[in-house]
JSON list of C-alpha atoms in Angstrom, two decimals:
[
{"chain": "K", "resi": 1, "resn": "SER", "atom": "CA", "xyz": [6.17, 22.23, -31.95]},
{"chain": "K", "resi": 2, "resn": "TYR", "atom": "CA", "xyz": [2.99, 21.62, -30.07]},
{"chain": "K", "resi": 3, "resn": "THR", "atom": "CA", "xyz": [-0.66, 21.72, -31.00]},
{"chain": "K", "resi": 4, "resn": "ASN", "atom": "CA", "xyz": [-1.28, 23.81, -27.70]},
{"chain": "K", "resi": 5, "resn": "PRO", "atom": "CA", "xyz": [1.82, 24.42, -25.38]},
{"chain": "K", "resi": 6, "resn": "ALA", "atom": "CA", "xyz": [-0.25, 24.41, -22.26]},
{"chain": "K", "resi": 7, "resn": "ARG", "atom": "CA", "xyz": [-2.22, 21.19, -23.03]},
{"chain": "K", "resi": 8, "resn": "PRO", "atom": "CA", "xyz": [-0.58, 19.54, -26.11]},
{"chain": "K", "resi": 9, "resn": "THR", "atom": "CA", "xyz": [-2.24, 16.79, -27.98]},
{"chain": "K", "resi": 10, "resn": "GLN", "atom": "CA", "xyz": [0.29, 16.41, -30.64]},
{"chain": "K", "resi": 11, "resn": "ALA", "atom": "CA", "xyz": [4.08, 17.18, -30.60]},
{"chain": "K", "resi": 12, "resn": "VAL", "atom": "CA", "xyz": [5.98, 17.18, -33.77]},
{"chain": "K", "resi": 13, "resn": "VAL", "atom": "CA", "xyz": [9.83, 16.76, -33.47]},
{"chain": "K", "resi": 14, "resn": "THR", "atom": "CA", "xyz": [12.30, 17.55, -36.25]},
{"chain": "K", "resi": 15, "resn": "ARG", "atom": "CA", "xyz": [15.63, 16.21, -36.16]},
{"chain": "K", "resi": 16, "resn": "THR", "atom": "CA", "xyz": [18.44, 17.53, -38.54]},
{"chain": "K", "resi": 17, "resn": "VAL", "atom": "CA", "xyz": [20.24, 14.46, -39.78]},
{"chain": "K", "resi": 18, "resn": "SER", "atom": "CA", "xyz": [22.25, 16.30, -42.51]},
{"chain": "K", "resi": 19, "resn": "ALA", "atom": "CA", "xyz": [22.09, 19.42, -44.50]},
{"chain": "K", "resi": 20, "resn": "THR", "atom": "CA", "xyz": [19.49, 18.19, -46.65]},
{"chain": "K", "resi": 21, "resn": "PHE", "atom": "CA", "xyz": [17.65, 15.61, -44.63]},
{"chain": "K", "resi": 22, "resn": "ASN", "atom": "CA", "xyz": [15.36, 15.96, -41.60]},
{"chain": "K", "resi": 23, "resn": "GLN", "atom": "CA", "xyz": [13.84, 13.07, -39.61]},
{"chain": "K", "resi": 24, "resn": "VAL", "atom": "CA", "xyz": [10.39, 14.12, -38.40]},
{"chain": "K", "resi": 25, "resn": "THR", "atom": "CA", "xyz": [8.55, 12.25, -35.65]},
{"chain": "K", "resi": 26, "resn": "THR", "atom": "CA", "xyz": [4.87, 12.93, -34.63]},
{"chain": "K", "resi": 27, "resn": "TYR", "atom": "CA", "xyz": [3.76, 12.01, -31.13]},
{"chain": "K", "resi": 28, "resn": "ASN", "atom": "CA", "xyz": [-0.16, 11.84, -30.55]},
{"chain": "K", "resi": 29, "resn": "LEU", "atom": "CA", "xyz": [-1.23, 12.37, -26.94]},
{"chain": "K", "resi": 30, "resn": "ALA", "atom": "CA", "xyz": [-4.15, 12.03, -24.99]},
{"chain": "K", "resi": 31, "resn": "ARG", "atom": "CA", "xyz": [-4.93, 13.14, -21.36]},
{"chain": "K", "resi": 32, "resn": "ASP", "atom": "CA", "xyz": [-5.42, 10.74, -18.05]},
{"chain": "K", "resi": 33, "resn": "THR", "atom": "CA", "xyz": [-9.02, 11.64, -17.25]},
{"chain": "K", "resi": 34, "resn": "VAL", "atom": "CA", "xyz": [-8.08, 11.70, -13.61]},
{"chain": "K", "resi": 35, "resn": "SER", "atom": "CA", "xyz": [-4.48, 13.20, -13.30]},
{"chain": "K", "resi": 36, "resn": "GLY", "atom": "CA", "xyz": [-4.53, 15.16, -16.49]},
{"chain": "K", "resi": 37, "resn": "LYS", "atom": "CA", "xyz": [-1.15, 13.81, -17.37]},
{"chain": "K", "resi": 38, "resn": "PRO", "atom": "CA", "xyz": [-0.11, 13.16, -21.06]},
{"chain": "K", "resi": 39, "resn": "LYS", "atom": "CA", "xyz": [0.35, 9.59, -22.39]},
{"chain": "K", "resi": 40, "resn": "PRO", "atom": "CA", "xyz": [1.23, 8.87, -25.82]},
{"chain": "K", "resi": 41, "resn": "THR", "atom": "CA", "xyz": [-1.26, 7.38, -28.05]},
{"chain": "K", "resi": 42, "resn": "SER", "atom": "CA", "xyz": [0.52, 6.89, -31.26]},
{"chain": "K", "resi": 43, "resn": "ILE", "atom": "CA", "xyz": [4.04, 7.47, -32.63]},
{"chain": "K", "resi": 44, "resn": "GLN", "atom": "CA", "xyz": [4.58, 8.34, -36.45]},
{"chain": "K", "resi": 45, "resn": "GLY", "atom": "CA", "xyz": [8.18, 8.31, -37.47]},
{"chain": "K", "resi": 46, "resn": "SER", "atom": "CA", "xyz": [11.34, 7.18, -36.36]},
{"chain": "K", "resi": 47, "resn": "CYS", "atom": "CA", "xyz": [11.92, 7.28, -32.53]},
{"chain": "K", "resi": 48, "resn": "PRO", "atom": "CA", "xyz": [15.54, 6.65, -32.08]},
{"chain": "K", "resi": 49, "resn": "THR", "atom": "CA", "xyz": [15.37, 7.11, -28.31]},
{"chain": "K", "resi": 50, "resn": "CYS", "atom": "CA", "xyz": [12.47, 4.49, -27.68]},
{"chain": "K", "resi": 51, "resn": "GLY", "atom": "CA", "xyz": [13.58, 1.93, -30.62]},
{"chain": "K", "resi": 52, "resn": "LEU", "atom": "CA", "xyz": [9.74, 1.48, -31.63]},
{"chain": "K", "resi": 53, "resn": "SER", "atom": "CA", "xyz": [8.64, 0.95, -35.19]},
{"chain": "K", "resi": 54, "resn": "PRO", "atom": "CA", "xyz": [7.77, 3.97, -37.43]},
{"chain": "K", "resi": 55, "resn": "ALA", "atom": "CA", "xyz": [4.16, 3.75, -36.68]},
{"chain": "K", "resi": 56, "resn": "THR", "atom": "CA", "xyz": [3.12, 2.52, -33.18]},
{"chain": "K", "resi": 57, "resn": "SER", "atom": "CA", "xyz": [-0.09, 3.03, -31.23]},
{"chain": "K", "resi": 58, "resn": "PHE", "atom": "CA", "xyz": [-0.91, 2.46, -27.61]},
{"chain": "K", "resi": 59, "resn": "ALA", "atom": "CA", "xyz": [-3.85, 1.37, -25.75]},
{"chain": "K", "resi": 60, "resn": "TYR", "atom": "CA", "xyz": [-4.49, 2.06, -21.85]},
{"chain": "K", "resi": 61, "resn": "THR", "atom": "CA", "xyz": [-7.16, -0.31, -20.54]},
{"chain": "K", "resi": 62, "resn": "GLY", "atom": "CA", "xyz": [-5.14, -1.57, -17.57]},
{"chain": "K", "resi": 63, "resn": "THR", "atom": "CA", "xyz": [-5.58, -0.73, -13.85]},
{"chain": "K", "resi": 64, "resn": "ASN", "atom": "CA", "xyz": [-2.69, 1.89, -14.02]},
{"chain": "K", "resi": 65, "resn": "PRO", "atom": "CA", "xyz": [-4.18, 4.54, -16.60]},
{"chain": "K", "resi": 66, "resn": "LEU", "atom": "CA", "xyz": [-0.44, 6.03, -17.28]},
{"chain": "K", "resi": 67, "resn": "LEU", "atom": "CA", "xyz": [0.92, 2.63, -18.21]},
{"chain": "K", "resi": 68, "resn": "PRO", "atom": "CA", "xyz": [0.22, 1.42, -21.70]},
{"chain": "K", "resi": 69, "resn": "SER", "atom": "CA", "xyz": [-1.63, -2.23, -21.46]},
{"chain": "K", "resi": 70, "resn": "SER", "atom": "CA", "xyz": [-0.78, -2.96, -25.27]},
{"chain": "K", "resi": 71, "resn": "MET", "atom": "CA", "xyz": [0.87, -1.49, -28.11]},
{"chain": "K", "resi": 72, "resn": "THR", "atom": "CA", "xyz": [0.62, -2.32, -31.95]},
{"chain": "K", "resi": 73, "resn": "ASP", "atom": "CA", "xyz": [3.15, -1.82, -34.42]},
{"chain": "K", "resi": 74, "resn": "ALA", "atom": "CA", "xyz": [3.10, -1.00, -38.06]},
{"chain": "K", "resi": 75, "resn": "LYS", "atom": "CA", "xyz": [2.62, -4.77, -39.08]},
{"chain": "K", "resi": 76, "resn": "GLY", "atom": "CA", "xyz": [-0.19, -4.94, -36.71]},
{"chain": "K", "resi": 77, "resn": "THR", "atom": "CA", "xyz": [1.58, -6.87, -34.26]},
{"chain": "K", "resi": 78, "resn": "ARG", "atom": "CA", "xyz": [0.06, -6.41, -31.07]},
{"chain": "K", "resi": 79, "resn": "THR", "atom": "CA", "xyz": [2.17, -6.69, -27.64]},
{"chain": "K", "resi": 80, "resn": "ASP", "atom": "CA", "xyz": [0.17, -6.89, -24.23]},
{"chain": "K", "resi": 81, "resn": "SER", "atom": "CA", "xyz": [1.70, -5.85, -21.18]},
{"chain": "K", "resi": 82, "resn": "THR", "atom": "CA", "xyz": [0.78, -6.54, -17.41]},
{"chain": "K", "resi": 83, "resn": "TYR", "atom": "CA", "xyz": [2.34, -4.62, -14.47]},
{"chain": "K", "resi": 84, "resn": "ASP", "atom": "CA", "xyz": [2.77, -6.09, -10.91]},
{"chain": "K", "resi": 85, "resn": "ALA", "atom": "CA", "xyz": [1.76, -3.34, -8.34]},
{"chain": "K", "resi": 86, "resn": "THR", "atom": "CA", "xyz": [3.37, -4.96, -5.61]},
{"chain": "K", "resi": 87, "resn": "ALA", "atom": "CA", "xyz": [6.98, -4.73, -7.34]},
{"chain": "K", "resi": 88, "resn": "GLY", "atom": "CA", "xyz": [6.45, -0.94, -7.84]},
{"chain": "K", "resi": 89, "resn": "CYS", "atom": "CA", "xyz": [6.03, -1.43, -11.80]}
]
């Protein structure tokens, strides 16, 4: 489900694991100020597709506003990222 289907700021995904257990993951989203494209700011819950910890947050302070410059996991460990524009990344 979305907070606003046209321009969501949060997406909640429920995955049925068994008849008695559902796994809920909440994706908090922000919008790029130039393009308006969505970008995740945090993930709460399991993310089997991306393999991140159950509580991960993202920061966007680099030169590309849609690629995270860092992410911080549930233990507070921060991982910084850099991108090489000449390599197409």
